[in-house]
Short mmCIF file of C-alpha atoms and ligand atoms in Angstrom, two decimals:
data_model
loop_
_atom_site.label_atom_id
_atom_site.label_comp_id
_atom_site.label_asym_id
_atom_site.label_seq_id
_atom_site.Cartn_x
_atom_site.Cartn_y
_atom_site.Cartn_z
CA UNK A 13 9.45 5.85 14.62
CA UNK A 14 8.32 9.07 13.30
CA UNK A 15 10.31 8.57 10.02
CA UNK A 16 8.28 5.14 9.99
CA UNK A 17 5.08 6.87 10.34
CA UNK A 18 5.78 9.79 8.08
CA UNK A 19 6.56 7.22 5.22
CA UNK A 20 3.29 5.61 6.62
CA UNK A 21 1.45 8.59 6.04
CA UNK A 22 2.94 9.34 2.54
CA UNK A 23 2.38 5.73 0.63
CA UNK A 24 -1.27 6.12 2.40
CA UNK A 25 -2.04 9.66 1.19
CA UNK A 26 -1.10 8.04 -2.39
CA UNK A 27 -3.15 5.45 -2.08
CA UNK A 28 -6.23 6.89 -1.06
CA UNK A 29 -5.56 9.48 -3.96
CA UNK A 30 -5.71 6.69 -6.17
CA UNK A 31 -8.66 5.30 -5.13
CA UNK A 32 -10.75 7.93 -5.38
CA UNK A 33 -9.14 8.61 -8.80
CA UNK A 34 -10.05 5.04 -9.40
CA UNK A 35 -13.72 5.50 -8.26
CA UNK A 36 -14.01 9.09 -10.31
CA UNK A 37 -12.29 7.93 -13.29
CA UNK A 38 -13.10 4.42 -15.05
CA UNK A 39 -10.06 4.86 -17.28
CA UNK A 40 -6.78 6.74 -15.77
CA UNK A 41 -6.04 9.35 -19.15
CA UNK A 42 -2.33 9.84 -19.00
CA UNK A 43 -2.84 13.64 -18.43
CA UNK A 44 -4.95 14.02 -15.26
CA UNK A 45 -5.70 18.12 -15.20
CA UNK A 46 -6.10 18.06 -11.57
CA UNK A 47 -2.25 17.58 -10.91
CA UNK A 48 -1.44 20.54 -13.03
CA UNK A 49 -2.74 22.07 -9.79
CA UNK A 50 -0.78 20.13 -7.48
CA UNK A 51 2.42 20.56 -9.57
CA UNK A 52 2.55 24.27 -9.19
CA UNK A 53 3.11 23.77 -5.73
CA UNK A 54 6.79 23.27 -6.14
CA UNK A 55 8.97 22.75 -8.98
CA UNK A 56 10.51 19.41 -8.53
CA UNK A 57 6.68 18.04 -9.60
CA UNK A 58 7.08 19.37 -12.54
CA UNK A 59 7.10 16.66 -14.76
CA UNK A 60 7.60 14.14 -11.97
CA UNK A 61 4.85 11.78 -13.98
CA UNK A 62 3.17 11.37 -16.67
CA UNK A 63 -0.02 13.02 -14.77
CA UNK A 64 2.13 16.29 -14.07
CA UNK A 65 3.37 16.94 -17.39
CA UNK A 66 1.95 19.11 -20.23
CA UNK A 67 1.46 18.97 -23.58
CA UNK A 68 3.13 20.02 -26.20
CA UNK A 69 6.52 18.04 -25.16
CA UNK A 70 9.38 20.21 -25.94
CA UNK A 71 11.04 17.52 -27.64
CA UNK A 72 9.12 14.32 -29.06
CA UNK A 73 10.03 10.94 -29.99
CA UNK A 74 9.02 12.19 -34.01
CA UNK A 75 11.93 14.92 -33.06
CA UNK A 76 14.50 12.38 -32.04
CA UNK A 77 13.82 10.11 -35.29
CA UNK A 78 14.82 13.08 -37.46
CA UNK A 79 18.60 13.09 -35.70
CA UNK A 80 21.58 11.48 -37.46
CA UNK A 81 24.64 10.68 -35.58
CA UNK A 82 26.34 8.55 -37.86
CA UNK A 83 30.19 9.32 -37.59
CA UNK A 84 29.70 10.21 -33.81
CA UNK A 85 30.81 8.39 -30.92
CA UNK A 86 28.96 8.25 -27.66
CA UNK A 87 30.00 6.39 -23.96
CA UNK A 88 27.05 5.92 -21.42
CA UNK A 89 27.62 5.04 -18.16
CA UNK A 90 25.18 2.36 -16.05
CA UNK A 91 24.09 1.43 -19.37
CA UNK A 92 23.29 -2.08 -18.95
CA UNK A 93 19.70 -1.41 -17.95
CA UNK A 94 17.14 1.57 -17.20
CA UNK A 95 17.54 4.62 -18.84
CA UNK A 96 21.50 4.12 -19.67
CA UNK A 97 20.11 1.12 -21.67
CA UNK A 98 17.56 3.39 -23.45
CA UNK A 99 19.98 6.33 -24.00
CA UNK A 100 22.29 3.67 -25.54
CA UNK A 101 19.82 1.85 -27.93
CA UNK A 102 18.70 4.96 -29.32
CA UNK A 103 22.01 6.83 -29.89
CA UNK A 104 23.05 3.20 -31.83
CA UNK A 105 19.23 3.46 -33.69
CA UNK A 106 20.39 7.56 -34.89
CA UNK A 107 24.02 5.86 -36.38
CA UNK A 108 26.22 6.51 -33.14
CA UNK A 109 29.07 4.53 -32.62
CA UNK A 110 28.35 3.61 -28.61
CA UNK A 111 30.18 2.28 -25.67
CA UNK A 112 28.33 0.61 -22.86
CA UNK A 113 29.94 1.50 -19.62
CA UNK A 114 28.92 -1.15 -16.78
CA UNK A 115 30.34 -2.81 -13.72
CA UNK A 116 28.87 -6.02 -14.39
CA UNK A 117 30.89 -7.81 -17.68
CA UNK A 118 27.51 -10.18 -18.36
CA UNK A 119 25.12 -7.52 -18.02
CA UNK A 120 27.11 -5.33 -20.44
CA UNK A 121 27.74 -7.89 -22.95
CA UNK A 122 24.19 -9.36 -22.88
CA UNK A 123 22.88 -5.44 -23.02
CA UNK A 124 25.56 -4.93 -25.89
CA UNK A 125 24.31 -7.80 -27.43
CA UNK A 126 20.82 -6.94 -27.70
CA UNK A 127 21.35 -3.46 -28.86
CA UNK A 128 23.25 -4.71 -31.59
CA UNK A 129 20.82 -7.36 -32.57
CA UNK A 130 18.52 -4.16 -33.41
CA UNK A 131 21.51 -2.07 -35.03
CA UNK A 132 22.88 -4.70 -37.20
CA UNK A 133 25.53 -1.64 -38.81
CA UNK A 134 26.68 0.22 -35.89
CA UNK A 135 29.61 -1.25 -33.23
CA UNK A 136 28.47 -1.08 -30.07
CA UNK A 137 31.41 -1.40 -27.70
CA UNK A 138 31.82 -1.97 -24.13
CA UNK A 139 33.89 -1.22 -21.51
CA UNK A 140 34.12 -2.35 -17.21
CA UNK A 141 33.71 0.72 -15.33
CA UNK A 142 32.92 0.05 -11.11
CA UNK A 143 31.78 3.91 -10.04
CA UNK A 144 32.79 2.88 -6.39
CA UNK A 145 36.63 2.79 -7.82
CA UNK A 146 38.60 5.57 -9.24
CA UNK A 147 41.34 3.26 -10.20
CA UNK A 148 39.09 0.87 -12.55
CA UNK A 149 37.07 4.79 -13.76
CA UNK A 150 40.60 5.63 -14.61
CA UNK A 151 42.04 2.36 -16.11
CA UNK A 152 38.53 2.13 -18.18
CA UNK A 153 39.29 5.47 -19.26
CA UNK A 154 42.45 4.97 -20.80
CA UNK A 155 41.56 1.57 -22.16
CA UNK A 156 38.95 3.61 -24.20
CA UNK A 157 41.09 6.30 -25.08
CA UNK A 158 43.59 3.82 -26.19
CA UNK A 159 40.91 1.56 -28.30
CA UNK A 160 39.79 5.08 -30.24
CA UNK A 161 43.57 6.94 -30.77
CA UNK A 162 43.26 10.34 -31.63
CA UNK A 163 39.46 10.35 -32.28
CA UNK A 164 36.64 12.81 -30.78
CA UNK A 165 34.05 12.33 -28.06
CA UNK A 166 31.02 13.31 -28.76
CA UNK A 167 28.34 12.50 -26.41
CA UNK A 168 29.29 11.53 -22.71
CA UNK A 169 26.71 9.99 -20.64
CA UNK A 170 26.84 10.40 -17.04
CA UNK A 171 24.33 8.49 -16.02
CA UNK A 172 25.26 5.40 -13.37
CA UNK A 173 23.64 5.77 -10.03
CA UNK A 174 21.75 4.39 -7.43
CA UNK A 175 19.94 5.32 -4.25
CA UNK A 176 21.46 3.44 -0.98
CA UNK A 177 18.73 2.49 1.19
CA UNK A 178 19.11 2.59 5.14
CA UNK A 179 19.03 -0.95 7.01
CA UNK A 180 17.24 -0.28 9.67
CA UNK A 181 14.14 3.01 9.85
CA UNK A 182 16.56 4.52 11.71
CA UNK A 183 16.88 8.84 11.86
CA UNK A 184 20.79 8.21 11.56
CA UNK A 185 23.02 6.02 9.19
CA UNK A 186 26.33 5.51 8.22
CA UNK A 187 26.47 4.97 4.44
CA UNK A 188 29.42 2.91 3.71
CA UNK A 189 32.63 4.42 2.88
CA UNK A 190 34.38 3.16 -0.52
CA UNK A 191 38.05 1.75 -0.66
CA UNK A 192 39.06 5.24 -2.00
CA UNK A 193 38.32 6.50 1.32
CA UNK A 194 34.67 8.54 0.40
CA UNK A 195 30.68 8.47 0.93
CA UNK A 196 29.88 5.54 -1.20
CA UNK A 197 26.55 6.95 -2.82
CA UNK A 198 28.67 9.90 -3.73
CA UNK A 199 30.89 8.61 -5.18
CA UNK A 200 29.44 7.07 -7.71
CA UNK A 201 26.23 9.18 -8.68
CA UNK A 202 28.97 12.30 -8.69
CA UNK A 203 32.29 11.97 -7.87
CA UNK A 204 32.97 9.47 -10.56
CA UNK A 205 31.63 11.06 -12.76
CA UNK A 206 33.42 14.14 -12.41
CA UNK A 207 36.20 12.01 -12.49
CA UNK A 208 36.19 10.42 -15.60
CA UNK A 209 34.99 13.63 -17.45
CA UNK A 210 38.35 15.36 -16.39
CA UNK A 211 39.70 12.02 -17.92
CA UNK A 212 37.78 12.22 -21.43
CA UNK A 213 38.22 15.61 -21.70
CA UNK A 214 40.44 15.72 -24.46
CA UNK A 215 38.47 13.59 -26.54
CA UNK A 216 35.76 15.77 -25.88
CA UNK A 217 37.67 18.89 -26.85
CA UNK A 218 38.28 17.26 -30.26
CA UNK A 219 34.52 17.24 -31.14
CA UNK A 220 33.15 19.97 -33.20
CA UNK A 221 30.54 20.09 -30.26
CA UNK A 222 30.66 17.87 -27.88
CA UNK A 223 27.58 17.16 -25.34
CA UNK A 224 27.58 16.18 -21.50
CA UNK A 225 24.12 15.08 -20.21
CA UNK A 226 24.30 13.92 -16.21
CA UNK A 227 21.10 11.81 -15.05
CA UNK A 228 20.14 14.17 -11.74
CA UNK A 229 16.97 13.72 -9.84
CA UNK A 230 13.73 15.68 -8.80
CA UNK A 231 15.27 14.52 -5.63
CA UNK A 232 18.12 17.15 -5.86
CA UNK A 233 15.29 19.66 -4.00
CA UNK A 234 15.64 17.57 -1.19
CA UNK A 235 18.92 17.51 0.76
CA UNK A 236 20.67 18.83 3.83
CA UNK A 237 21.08 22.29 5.35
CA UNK A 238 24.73 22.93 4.04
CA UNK A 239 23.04 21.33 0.71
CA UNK A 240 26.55 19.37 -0.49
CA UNK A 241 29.45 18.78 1.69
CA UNK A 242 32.37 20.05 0.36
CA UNK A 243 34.73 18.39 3.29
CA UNK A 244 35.77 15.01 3.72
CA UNK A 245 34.56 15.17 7.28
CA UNK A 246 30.98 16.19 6.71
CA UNK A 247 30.52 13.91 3.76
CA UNK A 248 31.69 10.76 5.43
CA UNK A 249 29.80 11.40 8.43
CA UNK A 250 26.92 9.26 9.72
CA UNK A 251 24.14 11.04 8.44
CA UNK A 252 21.54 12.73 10.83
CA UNK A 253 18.72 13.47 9.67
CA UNK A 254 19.08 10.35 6.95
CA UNK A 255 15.84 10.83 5.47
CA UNK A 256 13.13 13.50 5.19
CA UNK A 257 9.79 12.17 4.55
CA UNK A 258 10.28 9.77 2.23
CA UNK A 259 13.16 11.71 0.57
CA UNK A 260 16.92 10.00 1.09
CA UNK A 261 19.06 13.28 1.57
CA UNK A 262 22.49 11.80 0.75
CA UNK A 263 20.91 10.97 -2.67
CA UNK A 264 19.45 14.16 -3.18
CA UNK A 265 23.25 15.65 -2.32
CA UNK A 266 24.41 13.60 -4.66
CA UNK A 267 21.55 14.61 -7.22
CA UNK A 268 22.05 18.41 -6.58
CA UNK A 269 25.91 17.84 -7.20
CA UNK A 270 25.42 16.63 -10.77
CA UNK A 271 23.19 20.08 -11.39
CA UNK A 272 25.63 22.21 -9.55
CA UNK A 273 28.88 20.55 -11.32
CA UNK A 274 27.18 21.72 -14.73
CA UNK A 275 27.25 25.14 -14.01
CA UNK A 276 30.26 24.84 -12.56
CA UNK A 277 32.00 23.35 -15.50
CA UNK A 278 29.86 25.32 -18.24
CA UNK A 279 31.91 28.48 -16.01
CA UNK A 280 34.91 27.09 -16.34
CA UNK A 281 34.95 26.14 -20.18
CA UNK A 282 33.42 29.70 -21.03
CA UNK A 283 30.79 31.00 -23.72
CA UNK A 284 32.40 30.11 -26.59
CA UNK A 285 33.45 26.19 -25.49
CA UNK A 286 32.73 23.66 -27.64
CA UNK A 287 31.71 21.33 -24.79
CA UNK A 288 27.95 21.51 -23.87
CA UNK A 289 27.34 20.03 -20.08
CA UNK A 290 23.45 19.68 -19.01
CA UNK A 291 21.59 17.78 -16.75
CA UNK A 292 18.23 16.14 -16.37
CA UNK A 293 15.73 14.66 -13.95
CA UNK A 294 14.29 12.00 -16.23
CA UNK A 295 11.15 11.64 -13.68
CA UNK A 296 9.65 8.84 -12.18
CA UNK A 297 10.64 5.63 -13.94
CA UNK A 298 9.98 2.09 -13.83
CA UNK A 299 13.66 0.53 -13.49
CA UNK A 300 15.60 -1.63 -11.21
CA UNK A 301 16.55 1.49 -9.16
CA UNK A 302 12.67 2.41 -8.30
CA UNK A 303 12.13 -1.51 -8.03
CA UNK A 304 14.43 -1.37 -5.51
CA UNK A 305 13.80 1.52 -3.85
CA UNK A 306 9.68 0.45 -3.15
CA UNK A 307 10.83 -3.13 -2.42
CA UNK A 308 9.57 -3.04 1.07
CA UNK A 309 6.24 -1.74 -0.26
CA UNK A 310 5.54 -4.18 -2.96
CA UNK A 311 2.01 -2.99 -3.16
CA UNK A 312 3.28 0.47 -4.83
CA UNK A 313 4.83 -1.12 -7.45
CA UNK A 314 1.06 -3.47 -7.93
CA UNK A 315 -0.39 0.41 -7.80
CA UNK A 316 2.82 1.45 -10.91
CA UNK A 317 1.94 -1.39 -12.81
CA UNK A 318 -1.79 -0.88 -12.94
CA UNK A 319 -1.88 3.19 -14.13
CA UNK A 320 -0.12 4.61 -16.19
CA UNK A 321 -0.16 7.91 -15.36
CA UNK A 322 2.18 7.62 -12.46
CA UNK A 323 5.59 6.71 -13.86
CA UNK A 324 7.38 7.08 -17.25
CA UNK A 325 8.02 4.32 -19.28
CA UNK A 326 12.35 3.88 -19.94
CA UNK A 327 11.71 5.78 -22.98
CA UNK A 328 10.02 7.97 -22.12
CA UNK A 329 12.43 8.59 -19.33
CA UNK A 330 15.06 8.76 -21.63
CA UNK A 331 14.25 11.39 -24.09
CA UNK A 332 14.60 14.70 -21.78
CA UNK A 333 18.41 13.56 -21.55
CA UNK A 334 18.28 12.64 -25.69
CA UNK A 335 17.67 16.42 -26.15
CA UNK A 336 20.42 17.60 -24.19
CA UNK A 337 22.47 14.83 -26.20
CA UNK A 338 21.68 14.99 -29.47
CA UNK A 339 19.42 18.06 -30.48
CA UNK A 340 23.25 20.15 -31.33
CA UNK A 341 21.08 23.05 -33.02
CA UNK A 342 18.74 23.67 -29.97
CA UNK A 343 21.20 23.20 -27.92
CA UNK A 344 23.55 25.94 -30.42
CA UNK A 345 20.88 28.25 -31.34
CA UNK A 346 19.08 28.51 -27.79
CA UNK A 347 22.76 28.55 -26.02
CA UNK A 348 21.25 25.67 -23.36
CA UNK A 349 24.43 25.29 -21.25
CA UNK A 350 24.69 24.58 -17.87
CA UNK A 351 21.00 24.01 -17.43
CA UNK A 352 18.82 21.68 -15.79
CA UNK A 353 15.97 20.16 -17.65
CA UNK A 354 13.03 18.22 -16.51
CA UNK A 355 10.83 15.96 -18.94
CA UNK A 356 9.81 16.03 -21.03
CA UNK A 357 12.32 18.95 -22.19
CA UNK A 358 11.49 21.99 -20.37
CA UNK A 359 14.07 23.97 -18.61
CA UNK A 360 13.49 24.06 -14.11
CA UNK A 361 15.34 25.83 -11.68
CA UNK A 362 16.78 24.47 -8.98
CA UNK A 363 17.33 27.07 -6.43
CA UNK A 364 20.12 24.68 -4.36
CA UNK A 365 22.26 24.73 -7.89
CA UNK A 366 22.24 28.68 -8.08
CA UNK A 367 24.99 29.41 -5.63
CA UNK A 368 28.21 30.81 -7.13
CA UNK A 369 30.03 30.16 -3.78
CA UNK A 370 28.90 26.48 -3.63
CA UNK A 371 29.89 25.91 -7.32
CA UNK A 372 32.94 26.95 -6.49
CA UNK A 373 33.87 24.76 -3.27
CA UNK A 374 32.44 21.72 -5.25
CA UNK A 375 34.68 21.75 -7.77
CA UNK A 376 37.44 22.54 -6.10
CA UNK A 377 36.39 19.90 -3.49
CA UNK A 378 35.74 17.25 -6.13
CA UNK A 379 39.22 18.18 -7.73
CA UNK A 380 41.01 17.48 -4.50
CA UNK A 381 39.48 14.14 -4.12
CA UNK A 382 40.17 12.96 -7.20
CA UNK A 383 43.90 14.80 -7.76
CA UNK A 384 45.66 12.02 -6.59
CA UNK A 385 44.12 9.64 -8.85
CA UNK A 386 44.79 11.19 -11.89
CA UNK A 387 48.46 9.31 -12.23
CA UNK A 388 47.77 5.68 -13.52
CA UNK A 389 50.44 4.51 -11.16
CA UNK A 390 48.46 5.97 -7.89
CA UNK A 391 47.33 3.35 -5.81
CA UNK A 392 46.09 6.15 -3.24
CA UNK A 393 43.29 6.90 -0.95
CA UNK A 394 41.74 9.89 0.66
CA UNK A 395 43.03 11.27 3.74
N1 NAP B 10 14.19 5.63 -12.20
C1 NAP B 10 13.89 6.81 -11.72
O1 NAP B 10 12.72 7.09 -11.39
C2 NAP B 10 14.94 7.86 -11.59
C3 NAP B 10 14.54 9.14 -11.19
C4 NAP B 10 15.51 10.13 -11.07
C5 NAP B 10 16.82 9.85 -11.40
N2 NAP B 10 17.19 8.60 -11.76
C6 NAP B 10 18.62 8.37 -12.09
O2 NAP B 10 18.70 7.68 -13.31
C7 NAP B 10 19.96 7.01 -13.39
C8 NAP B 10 19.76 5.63 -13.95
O3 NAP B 10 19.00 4.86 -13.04
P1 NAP B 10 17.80 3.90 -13.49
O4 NAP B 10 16.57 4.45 -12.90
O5 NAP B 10 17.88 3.67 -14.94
O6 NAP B 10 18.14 2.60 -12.63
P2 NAP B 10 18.89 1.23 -13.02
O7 NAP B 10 18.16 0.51 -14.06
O8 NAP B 10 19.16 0.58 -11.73
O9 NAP B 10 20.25 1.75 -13.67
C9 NAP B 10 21.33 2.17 -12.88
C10 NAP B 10 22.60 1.86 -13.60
O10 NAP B 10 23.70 2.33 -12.81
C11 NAP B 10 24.59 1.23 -12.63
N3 NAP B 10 25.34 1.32 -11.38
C12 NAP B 10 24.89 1.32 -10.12
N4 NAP B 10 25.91 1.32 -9.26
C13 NAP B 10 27.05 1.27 -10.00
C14 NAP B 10 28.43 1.22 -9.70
N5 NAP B 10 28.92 1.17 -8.46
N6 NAP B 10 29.33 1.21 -10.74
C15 NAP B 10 28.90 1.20 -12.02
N7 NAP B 10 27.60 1.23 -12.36
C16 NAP B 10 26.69 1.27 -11.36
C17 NAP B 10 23.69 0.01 -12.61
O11 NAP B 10 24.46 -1.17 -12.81
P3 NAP B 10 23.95 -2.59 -12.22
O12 NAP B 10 22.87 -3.06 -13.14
O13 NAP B 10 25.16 -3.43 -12.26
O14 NAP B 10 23.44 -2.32 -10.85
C18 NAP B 10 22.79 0.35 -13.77
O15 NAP B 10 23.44 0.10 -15.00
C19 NAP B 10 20.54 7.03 -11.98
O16 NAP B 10 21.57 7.99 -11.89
C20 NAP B 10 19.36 7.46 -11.12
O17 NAP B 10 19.78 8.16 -9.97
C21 NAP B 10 16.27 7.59 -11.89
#
């Protein structure tokens, strides 16, 4: 009830804010300088929307034109639609040689399809990847590694997700557990992931400099106490408090993971690695995941459609992670490595992420869960 009522309050406290931005303002400017105010209140509004970003953009759409990839090769996962899709069409419009990672074999083909209708020269390759199995991660894995023999990996992706919403306005609920035995949500915004990087890595290692961009979340401020469980007993648990506000904490868990596993892994490989790992919160965008997540308040998405100042188009969603993927001499000459980025392109803490201790227990964690896995001929789940 007083989750109901809290959302309540939020979506109203929106609204009204719009309408007396719609009675000041005739015309909603993209920039609205009274949210620069309202973002310095905490940093996971930075760049949330169009409204709470600043100019100049550290990295522009002219910027991205002036890349060439040709000769590179690039996998994206969830990359049949959203910002996957838009990562993918643009590394294929800079030359790269891409492979569309997606659960669904029509949706990838048809999204292959049209990508390639705009790229005439470049493959663009797919391959079936289901994030809620680490046996079809690993035997997409090694298809791809097979299909490419001794090449490099040069861009990696990590970008599937999606944000499990409760059934009933509950404080408390069980998200369902996967046939490997974990926290679905998880498992396939992290543990996947994590997964099939340990998988690629040697095709990574053979790049001259290889990138790793994970899609996080703004909602990676927002989690639980012990911030990400790092025991199969917490993790699988039902889930009390489920939500805060309007904030889904298992997501933001998963979220923080993705920023915390960079650091980790940007440890782990050292200074001198040739393996770049990043993050980004792409901000509020217009896909099937925020359709989704506002279906049961229909009149938000009316509110979306009519001003544009409160999401980011796909694009424009995209192009924070298109920095940390294909701008090698920023990335080189300003040594951005196991950082967290916000759009469009400017570096944000995270507190959450900062914790040596937790870095630590997550990766080893995460390597546990996925150690029996690793053999082709496991057919195992988590105990
Ligand atoms: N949109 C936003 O405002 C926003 C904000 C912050 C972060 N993000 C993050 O951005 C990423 C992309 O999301 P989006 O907004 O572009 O939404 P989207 O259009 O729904 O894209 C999500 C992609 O992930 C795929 N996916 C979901 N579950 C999967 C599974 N079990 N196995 C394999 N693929 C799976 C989806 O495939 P299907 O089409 O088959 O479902 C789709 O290709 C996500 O990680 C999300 O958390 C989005």
């Amino acid at each position: 009830m007083l989750n109901c009522l809290m959302k309540f309050g939020a979506y109203l406290a929106v609204f009204l804010a719009i309408v007396v931005h719609l009675i000041l303002f005739t015309e909603i400017p993209r920039q609205i300088g009274v949210y620069r105010f309202i973002k310095q209140c905490a940093p996971l509004l930075e760049g949330l929307s169009p409204a709470f970003s600043e100019e100049p953009w550290g990295f522009t759409f002219e910027d991205l034109t002036e890349q060439n990839l040709s000769g590179q090769r690039a996998l994206v996962t969830g990359a049949n639609s959203g910002i996957g899709y838009e990562v993918a069409r643009q590394l294929a419009k800079l030359g790269a040689e891409v492979t569309l990672a997606c659960r669904s074999v029509t949706k990838c083909a048809e999204a292959a399809a049209l990508i390639q209708k705009e790229n005439p020269k470049g493959p663009v390759m797919t391959t079936i990847m289901d994030m809620t199995s680490l046996a079809s991660v690993r035997e997409s894995a090694h298809e791809y590694m097979l299909h490419q023999g001794g090449k490099a990996l040069d861009m990696l992706f990590l970008n599937a997700g999606y944000n499990y919403i409760p059934k009933e306005n509950g404080p408390k609920d069980c998200i369902p557990i996967t046939s490997d035995g974990m926290e679905e949500m998880f498992q396939v915004n992290y543990l996947s992931h994590h997964f099939l990087y340990k998988l690629l890595e040697p095709m990574l290692k053979r790049s001259n400099m290889a990138r790793v961009v994970s899609t996080s979340s703004g909602s990676s401020f927002s989690t639980y106490s012990y911030r990400i469980a790092t025991d199969l007993e917490t993790l699988n648990g039902c889930k009390e408090p489920f939500m805060k506000g309007v904030e889904n904490l298992s997501y933001g868990q998963s979220k923080l993971a993705q920023i915390v596993w960079s650091k980790a892994l940007t440890k782990r490989l050292g200074p001198d690695s040739n393996i770049y790992v990043n993050a980004f919160h792409p901000g509020l965008v217009r896909t099937a995941l925020v359709d989704k997540v506002f279906s049961e308040a229909p009149f938000m998405l009316t509110v979306f459609d009519k001003m544009q100042s409160v999401l980011w188009s796909t694009e424009e969603g995209a192009l924070t992670g298109l920095f940390l993927g294909v701008a090698e001499d920023r990335l080189a000459s300003e040594n951005i490595r196991g950082k967290y980025f916000h759009p469009q392109s400017k570096e944000v803490i995270n507190e959450l992420a900062l914790d040596d201790r937790l870095q630590e227990d997550l990766w080893n964690f995460s390597e546990s869960l996925v150690q029996k896995f690793m053999s082709s001929h496991s057919t195992a789940t988590v105990e």
